[in-house]
PDB file of C-alpha atoms in Angstrom:
ATOM      1  CA  ALA K 205       0.000   0.000   0.000  1.00  0.00           C
ATOM      2  CA  GLN K 206       1.111   3.522  -0.649  1.00  0.00           C
ATOM      3  CA  SER K 207       2.384   5.412   2.370  1.00  0.00           C
ATOM      4  CA  VAL K 208       4.017   8.725   3.169  1.00  0.00           C
ATOM      5  CA  SER K 209       6.461   9.206   6.026  1.00  0.00           C
ATOM      6  CA  GLN K 210       7.230  12.490   7.672  1.00  0.00           C
ATOM      7  CA  HIS K 211      10.078  11.967  10.046  1.00  0.00           C
ATOM      8  CA  ASN K 212       9.754  15.098  12.155  1.00  0.00           C
ATOM      9  CA  HIS K 213       6.536  15.270  14.142  1.00  0.00           C
ATOM     10  CA  HIS K 214       7.366  18.461  15.994  1.00  0.00           C
ATOM     11  CA  VAL K 215       9.910  21.106  15.048  1.00  0.00           C
ATOM     12  CA  ILE K 216      10.745  24.231  17.039  1.00  0.00           C
ATOM     13  CA  LEU K 217      12.802  26.987  15.411  1.00  0.00           C
ATOM     14  CA  SER K 218      13.702  30.571  16.093  1.00  0.00           C
ATOM     15  CA  GLU K 219      12.855  33.234  13.541  1.00  0.00           C
ATOM     16  CA  ALA K 220      15.381  33.464  10.685  1.00  0.00           C
ATOM     17  CA  ALA K 221      16.475  29.864  11.138  1.00  0.00           C
ATOM     18  CA  SER K 222      16.469  27.580   8.116  1.00  0.00           C
ATOM     19  CA  LEU K 223      13.871  24.860   7.765  1.00  0.00           C
ATOM     20  CA  GLU K 224      13.944  21.453   6.176  1.00  0.00           C
ATOM     21  CA  LEU K 225      11.107  18.972   6.649  1.00  0.00           C
ATOM     22  CA  GLY K 226      11.596  15.443   5.436  1.00  0.00           C
ATOM     23  CA  CYS K 227       9.099  13.458   3.378  1.00  0.00           C
ATOM     24  CA  ASN K 228       9.505   9.987   1.907  1.00  0.00           C
ATOM     25  CA  TYR K 229       6.913   7.951   0.087  1.00  0.00           C
ATOM     26  CA  SER K 230       6.591   4.313  -0.804  1.00  0.00           C
ATOM     27  CA  TYR K 231       5.167   3.821  -4.261  1.00  0.00           C
ATOM     28  CA  GLY K 232       6.890   2.438  -7.323  1.00  0.00           C
ATOM     29  CA  GLY K 233       4.855   4.162 -10.008  1.00  0.00           C
ATOM     30  CA  THR K 234       4.460   7.735 -11.137  1.00  0.00           C
ATOM     31  CA  VAL K 235       3.126  10.124  -8.552  1.00  0.00           C
ATOM     32  CA  ASN K 236       2.242  13.750  -8.127  1.00  0.00           C
ATOM     33  CA  LEU K 237       3.684  15.280  -4.985  1.00  0.00           C
ATOM     34  CA  PHE K 238       2.333  18.011  -2.752  1.00  0.00           C
ATOM     35  CA  TRP K 239       2.976  19.951   0.383  1.00  0.00           C
ATOM     36  CA  TYR K 240      -0.050  21.332   2.196  1.00  0.00           C
ATOM     37  CA  VAL K 241      -0.064  23.697   5.173  1.00  0.00           C
ATOM     38  CA  GLN K 242      -2.676  24.170   7.867  1.00  0.00           C
ATOM     39  CA  TYR K 243      -2.348  27.415   9.800  1.00  0.00           C
ATOM     40  CA  PRO K 244      -4.019  27.539  13.227  1.00  0.00           C
ATOM     41  CA  GLY K 245      -7.776  27.736  12.775  1.00  0.00           C
ATOM     42  CA  GLN K 246      -7.585  27.638   8.990  1.00  0.00           C
ATOM     43  CA  HIS K 247      -8.205  25.027   6.322  1.00  0.00           C
ATOM     44  CA  LEU K 248      -5.611  23.028   4.430  1.00  0.00           C
ATOM     45  CA  GLN K 249      -3.887  25.097   1.760  1.00  0.00           C
ATOM     46  CA  LEU K 250      -1.551  24.064  -1.028  1.00  0.00           C
ATOM     47  CA  LEU K 251       2.044  25.255  -0.571  1.00  0.00           C
ATOM     48  CA  LEU K 252       3.535  23.715  -3.680  1.00  0.00           C
ATOM     49  CA  LYS K 253       3.224  20.778  -6.035  1.00  0.00           C
ATOM     50  CA  TYR K 254       5.352  18.692  -8.355  1.00  0.00           C
ATOM     51  CA  PHE K 255       4.105  16.667 -11.287  1.00  0.00           C
ATOM     52  CA  SER K 256       6.908  16.804 -13.884  1.00  0.00           C
ATOM     53  CA  GLY K 257       9.881  18.830 -15.078  1.00  0.00           C
ATOM     54  CA  ASP K 258      12.361  20.631 -12.864  1.00  0.00           C
ATOM     55  CA  PRO K 259      12.607  18.622  -9.611  1.00  0.00           C
ATOM     56  CA  LEU K 260      13.144  21.826  -7.629  1.00  0.00           C
ATOM     57  CA  VAL K 261       9.777  23.504  -7.234  1.00  0.00           C
ATOM     58  CA  LYS K 262       9.005  26.830  -5.673  1.00  0.00           C
ATOM     59  CA  GLY K 263       5.813  27.544  -3.827  1.00  0.00           C
ATOM     60  CA  ILE K 264       4.192  30.357  -1.971  1.00  0.00           C
ATOM     61  CA  LYS K 265       5.724  32.303   0.913  1.00  0.00           C
ATOM     62  CA  GLY K 266       9.307  31.435   0.001  1.00  0.00           C
ATOM     63  CA  PHE K 267       8.956  27.674   0.356  1.00  0.00           C
ATOM     64  CA  GLU K 268      10.576  25.228  -2.039  1.00  0.00           C
ATOM     65  CA  ALA K 269      10.837  21.471  -2.309  1.00  0.00           C
ATOM     66  CA  GLU K 270      13.121  19.086  -4.136  1.00  0.00           C
ATOM     67  CA  PHE K 271      11.975  15.819  -5.657  1.00  0.00           C
ATOM     68  CA  ILE K 272      14.682  13.160  -5.567  1.00  0.00           C
ATOM     69  CA  LYS K 273      13.243  10.197  -7.437  1.00  0.00           C
ATOM     70  CA  SER K 274      16.006   7.763  -6.466  1.00  0.00           C
ATOM     71  CA  LYS K 275      15.350   8.443  -2.791  1.00  0.00           C
ATOM     72  CA  PHE K 276      11.542   8.645  -3.063  1.00  0.00           C
ATOM     73  CA  SER K 277      11.832  11.937  -1.236  1.00  0.00           C
ATOM     74  CA  PHE K 278      10.206  15.358  -1.503  1.00  0.00           C
ATOM     75  CA  ASN K 279      11.704  17.514   1.257  1.00  0.00           C
ATOM     76  CA  LEU K 280      10.373  20.959   2.028  1.00  0.00           C
ATOM     77  CA  ARG K 281      12.760  23.854   2.650  1.00  0.00           C
ATOM     78  CA  LYS K 282      12.733  27.505   3.560  1.00  0.00           C
ATOM     79  CA  PRO K 283      15.938  29.514   4.053  1.00  0.00           C
ATOM     80  CA  SER K 284      14.596  31.786   6.786  1.00  0.00           C
ATOM     81  CA  VAL K 285      11.388  31.090   8.713  1.00  0.00           C
ATOM     82  CA  GLN K 286       9.071  33.686  10.181  1.00  0.00           C
ATOM     83  CA  TRP K 287       6.783  33.551  13.185  1.00  0.00           C
ATOM     84  CA  SER K 288       3.846  33.435  10.752  1.00  0.00           C
ATOM     85  CA  ASP K 289       5.092  30.072   9.417  1.00  0.00           C
ATOM     86  CA  THR K 290       3.873  28.428  12.623  1.00  0.00           C
ATOM     87  CA  ALA K 291       1.541  25.753  11.301  1.00  0.00           C
ATOM     88  CA  GLU K 292       1.171  22.065  10.563  1.00  0.00           C
ATOM     89  CA  TYR K 293       2.714  20.844   7.322  1.00  0.00           C
ATOM     90  CA  PHE K 294       1.556  17.790   5.415  1.00  0.00           C
ATOM     91  CA  CYS K 295       3.305  15.979   2.601  1.00  0.00           C
ATOM     92  CA  ALA K 296       1.015  14.106   0.199  1.00  0.00           C
ATOM     93  CA  VAL K 297       1.238  12.013  -2.941  1.00  0.00           C
ATOM     94  CA  THR K 298      -1.252  11.039  -5.610  1.00  0.00           C
ATOM     95  CA  PRO K 299      -0.548   7.829  -7.516  1.00  0.00           C
ATOM     96  CA  LEU K 300      -1.398   8.393 -11.153  1.00  0.00           C
ATOM     97  CA  ASN K 301      -2.469   4.882 -12.129  1.00  0.00           C
ATOM     98  CA  THR K 302      -5.604   4.563 -10.031  1.00  0.00           C
ATOM     99  CA  GLY K 303      -7.942   6.383 -12.407  1.00  0.00           C
ATOM    100  CA  PHE K 304      -8.980   8.771  -9.670  1.00  0.00           C
ATOM    101  CA  GLN K 305      -7.370  11.410  -7.501  1.00  0.00           C
ATOM    102  CA  LYS K 306      -6.461  10.076  -4.093  1.00  0.00           C
ATOM    103  CA  LEU K 307      -4.191  12.091  -1.870  1.00  0.00           C
ATOM    104  CA  VAL K 308      -2.182   9.948   0.526  1.00  0.00           C
ATOM    105  CA  PHE K 309      -1.012  12.132   3.386  1.00  0.00           C
ATOM    106  CA  GLY K 310       1.764  11.820   5.897  1.00  0.00           C
ATOM    107  CA  THR K 311       1.017  12.306   9.581  1.00  0.00           C
ATOM    108  CA  GLY K 312       2.131  15.918   9.485  1.00  0.00           C
ATOM    109  CA  THR K 313       4.857  18.031  11.080  1.00  0.00           C
ATOM    110  CA  ARG K 314       3.896  20.666  13.591  1.00  0.00           C
ATOM    111  CA  LEU K 315       6.220  23.670  13.270  1.00  0.00           C
ATOM    112  CA  LEU K 316       6.511  26.270  15.993  1.00  0.00           C
ATOM    113  CA  VAL K 317       8.529  29.379  15.211  1.00  0.00           C
ATOM    114  CA  SER K 318       9.443  31.478  18.205  1.00  0.00           C
ATOM    115  CA  PRO K 319       9.916  35.227  17.748  1.00  0.00           C
TER     116      PRO K 319
ATOM    117  CA  GLU I 233      -9.832  30.943   1.325  1.00  0.00           C
ATOM    118  CA  THR I 234     -11.057  28.409  -1.208  1.00  0.00           C
ATOM    119  CA  GLY I 235     -14.598  28.363  -2.562  1.00  0.00           C
ATOM    120  CA  VAL I 236     -15.320  25.051  -0.830  1.00  0.00           C
ATOM    121  CA  THR I 237     -17.826  25.268   1.991  1.00  0.00           C
ATOM    122  CA  GLN I 238     -18.931  22.639   4.490  1.00  0.00           C
ATOM    123  CA  SER I 239     -21.775  22.343   6.954  1.00  0.00           C
ATOM    124  CA  PRO I 240     -22.220  22.025   9.791  1.00  0.00           C
ATOM    125  CA  THR I 241     -19.031  23.261  11.455  1.00  0.00           C
ATOM    126  CA  HIS I 242     -19.412  21.074  14.514  1.00  0.00           C
ATOM    127  CA  LEU I 243     -21.641  18.140  15.323  1.00  0.00           C
ATOM    128  CA  ILE I 244     -22.135  15.907  18.346  1.00  0.00           C
ATOM    129  CA  LYS I 245     -23.776  12.516  17.885  1.00  0.00           C
ATOM    130  CA  THR I 246     -24.334   9.411  19.971  1.00  0.00           C
ATOM    131  CA  ARG I 247     -22.903   6.015  19.134  1.00  0.00           C
ATOM    132  CA  GLY I 248     -25.230   4.119  16.802  1.00  0.00           C
ATOM    133  CA  GLN I 249     -26.775   7.220  15.251  1.00  0.00           C
ATOM    134  CA  GLN I 250     -26.492   8.338  11.644  1.00  0.00           C
ATOM    135  CA  VAL I 251     -24.996  11.601  10.387  1.00  0.00           C
ATOM    136  CA  THR I 252     -24.994  13.573   7.123  1.00  0.00           C
ATOM    137  CA  LEU I 253     -22.300  16.094   6.311  1.00  0.00           C
ATOM    138  CA  ARG I 254     -22.544  18.517   3.393  1.00  0.00           C
ATOM    139  CA  CYS I 255     -20.089  20.114   0.991  1.00  0.00           C
ATOM    140  CA  SER I 256     -20.339  22.695  -1.778  1.00  0.00           C
ATOM    141  CA  SER I 257     -17.638  22.583  -4.422  1.00  0.00           C
ATOM    142  CA  GLN I 258     -15.610  25.448  -5.752  1.00  0.00           C
ATOM    143  CA  SER I 259     -17.085  26.940  -8.912  1.00  0.00           C
ATOM    144  CA  GLY I 260     -15.964  25.056 -12.022  1.00  0.00           C
ATOM    145  CA  HIS I 261     -15.031  21.888 -10.143  1.00  0.00           C
ATOM    146  CA  ASN I 262     -16.806  18.621 -10.943  1.00  0.00           C
ATOM    147  CA  THR I 263     -15.048  16.239  -8.567  1.00  0.00           C
ATOM    148  CA  VAL I 264     -15.450  15.951  -4.815  1.00  0.00           C
ATOM    149  CA  SER I 265     -13.345  13.928  -2.409  1.00  0.00           C
ATOM    150  CA  TRP I 266     -13.901  13.262   1.276  1.00  0.00           C
ATOM    151  CA  TYR I 267     -11.218  12.738   3.900  1.00  0.00           C
ATOM    152  CA  GLN I 268     -11.227  11.798   7.581  1.00  0.00           C
ATOM    153  CA  GLN I 269      -8.621  13.455   9.803  1.00  0.00           C
ATOM    154  CA  ALA I 270      -8.331  11.905  13.239  1.00  0.00           C
ATOM    155  CA  LEU I 271      -6.590  13.864  15.969  1.00  0.00           C
ATOM    156  CA  GLY I 272      -2.844  13.957  15.417  1.00  0.00           C
ATOM    157  CA  GLN I 273      -3.062  12.241  12.039  1.00  0.00           C
ATOM    158  CA  GLY I 274      -3.009  13.259   8.416  1.00  0.00           C
ATOM    159  CA  PRO I 275      -6.211  13.176   6.389  1.00  0.00           C
ATOM    160  CA  GLN I 276      -7.246   9.739   5.117  1.00  0.00           C
ATOM    161  CA  PHE I 277      -9.057   9.343   1.817  1.00  0.00           C
ATOM    162  CA  ILE I 278     -12.634   8.047   2.154  1.00  0.00           C
ATOM    163  CA  PHE I 279     -13.952   8.271  -1.414  1.00  0.00           C
ATOM    164  CA  GLN I 280     -14.295  10.458  -4.474  1.00  0.00           C
ATOM    165  CA  TYR I 281     -17.308  11.380  -6.598  1.00  0.00           C
ATOM    166  CA  TYR I 282     -17.269  12.397 -10.233  1.00  0.00           C
ATOM    167  CA  ARG I 283     -20.376  13.034 -12.313  1.00  0.00           C
ATOM    168  CA  GLU I 284     -22.591  11.853  -9.464  1.00  0.00           C
ATOM    169  CA  GLU I 285     -20.911   8.461  -9.174  1.00  0.00           C
ATOM    170  CA  GLU I 286     -18.327   7.086  -6.776  1.00  0.00           C
ATOM    171  CA  ASN I 287     -15.145   6.571  -8.816  1.00  0.00           C
ATOM    172  CA  GLY I 288     -12.684   5.684  -6.083  1.00  0.00           C
ATOM    173  CA  ARG I 289     -12.751   4.529  -2.495  1.00  0.00           C
ATOM    174  CA  GLY I 290     -10.298   4.195   0.364  1.00  0.00           C
ATOM    175  CA  ASN I 291     -10.215   1.657   3.163  1.00  0.00           C
ATOM    176  CA  PHE I 292     -13.503   2.593   4.820  1.00  0.00           C
ATOM    177  CA  PRO I 293     -16.473   0.285   5.523  1.00  0.00           C
ATOM    178  CA  PRO I 294     -19.764   0.482   3.589  1.00  0.00           C
ATOM    179  CA  ARG I 295     -21.466   2.394   6.391  1.00  0.00           C
ATOM    180  CA  PHE I 296     -19.583   5.376   4.958  1.00  0.00           C
ATOM    181  CA  SER I 297     -21.525   6.404   1.861  1.00  0.00           C
ATOM    182  CA  GLY I 298     -21.942   9.485  -0.236  1.00  0.00           C
ATOM    183  CA  LEU I 299     -23.849  11.350  -2.877  1.00  0.00           C
ATOM    184  CA  GLN I 300     -22.977  13.941  -5.464  1.00  0.00           C
ATOM    185  CA  PHE I 301     -25.672  16.156  -6.912  1.00  0.00           C
ATOM    186  CA  PRO I 302     -26.007  17.702 -10.411  1.00  0.00           C
ATOM    187  CA  ASN I 303     -24.637  20.998  -9.091  1.00  0.00           C
ATOM    188  CA  TYR I 304     -21.559  19.008  -7.886  1.00  0.00           C
ATOM    189  CA  SER I 305     -22.305  19.508  -4.205  1.00  0.00           C
ATOM    190  CA  SER I 306     -21.913  16.401  -2.099  1.00  0.00           C
ATOM    191  CA  GLU I 307     -22.973  14.611   1.060  1.00  0.00           C
ATOM    192  CA  LEU I 308     -21.131  12.183   3.289  1.00  0.00           C
ATOM    193  CA  ASN I 309     -23.341   9.811   5.254  1.00  0.00           C
ATOM    194  CA  VAL I 310     -22.124   7.673   8.114  1.00  0.00           C
ATOM    195  CA  ASN I 311     -24.411   5.034   9.606  1.00  0.00           C
ATOM    196  CA  ALA I 312     -24.122   3.225  12.929  1.00  0.00           C
ATOM    197  CA  LEU I 313     -21.651   5.737  14.329  1.00  0.00           C
ATOM    198  CA  GLU I 314     -18.774   4.432  16.407  1.00  0.00           C
ATOM    199  CA  LEU I 315     -16.593   6.296  18.889  1.00  0.00           C
ATOM    200  CA  ASP I 316     -13.642   6.037  16.480  1.00  0.00           C
ATOM    201  CA  ASP I 317     -15.588   8.011  13.896  1.00  0.00           C
ATOM    202  CA  SER I 318     -14.863  11.133  15.942  1.00  0.00           C
ATOM    203  CA  ALA I 319     -12.696  13.230  13.624  1.00  0.00           C
ATOM    204  CA  LEU I 320     -12.509  16.239  11.350  1.00  0.00           C
ATOM    205  CA  TYR I 321     -14.157  15.445   8.014  1.00  0.00           C
ATOM    206  CA  LEU I 322     -12.733  17.338   5.088  1.00  0.00           C
ATOM    207  CA  CYS I 323     -14.221  17.853   1.674  1.00  0.00           C
ATOM    208  CA  ALA I 324     -12.049  18.752  -1.306  1.00  0.00           C
ATOM    209  CA  SER I 325     -13.031  19.687  -4.828  1.00  0.00           C
ATOM    210  CA  SER I 326     -11.051  19.578  -8.045  1.00  0.00           C
ATOM    211  CA  ARG I 327     -11.261  19.410 -11.820  1.00  0.00           C
ATOM    212  CA  LEU I 328     -10.632  15.802 -12.719  1.00  0.00           C
ATOM    213  CA  ALA I 329      -9.046  16.901 -15.977  1.00  0.00           C
ATOM    214  CA  ASP I 330      -6.451  18.919 -14.085  1.00  0.00           C
ATOM    215  CA  ILE I 331      -3.203  17.060 -14.651  1.00  0.00           C
ATOM    216  CA  ALA I 332      -1.791  18.383 -11.401  1.00  0.00           C
ATOM    217  CA  ASN I 333      -4.812  16.971  -9.563  1.00  0.00           C
ATOM    218  CA  GLU I 334      -4.879  19.945  -7.249  1.00  0.00           C
ATOM    219  CA  GLN I 335      -7.573  19.611  -4.621  1.00  0.00           C
ATOM    220  CA  TYR I 336      -9.023  22.583  -2.767  1.00  0.00           C
ATOM    221  CA  PHE I 337     -10.104  21.881   0.782  1.00  0.00           C
ATOM    222  CA  GLY I 338     -12.987  23.172   2.801  1.00  0.00           C
ATOM    223  CA  PRO I 339     -12.758  24.104   6.495  1.00  0.00           C
ATOM    224  CA  GLY I 340     -14.067  20.740   7.652  1.00  0.00           C
ATOM    225  CA  THR I 341     -16.789  19.448   9.947  1.00  0.00           C
ATOM    226  CA  ARG I 342     -15.734  18.375  13.424  1.00  0.00           C
ATOM    227  CA  LEU I 343     -17.746  15.292  14.408  1.00  0.00           C
ATOM    228  CA  THR I 344     -17.754  14.093  18.002  1.00  0.00           C
ATOM    229  CA  VAL I 345     -19.325  10.717  18.788  1.00  0.00           C
ATOM    230  CA  THR I 346     -20.159  10.073  22.444  1.00  0.00           C
TER     231      THR I 346
END
């Protein structure tokens, strides 16, 4: 079965620190890859997505992620975090051979940025 | 904010009861998916509806059922509620033809089963 692993469940950083959140997936076929963010009290929002082309994708709010196919990884990065980045971050994949869209999510990483 | 709305916001039910949750899709979207997010977990795919028919299902029992209407709004029905059904239920809409399969999420309905 497809699965997504996020290795860091809780991350605490100071403002201006660099961020990297790990994401690995287990699926042998072609997938689309996503990072979603859930700010406190808000709904899930798309940060960035990868479906083909340049494996380094840039999203909103200065976030980027790199797809490394050989490692089945799609790590999220940001060079300098802000207090407003405090949120829960979810990595997700969609296998493309099912005939329907099915997001498989990781368990999430809760990020706390202290001012 | 996306154009996906859900109702009600919160709901409390008793074990064994039935519940119906509602979702309105974003304009221009013809596909609706439902997810269950238990506390401390990522969302889990329940099923997806396209053109008023279920076209994909996750690992959920038959007492989880749904409907999609001609205006692409949707309902999630859960029969014989169990305590473990307590969760945030998320609806997401998308255009099935969108190669990036981007799904837009609603705010969710928090269901508590006592």
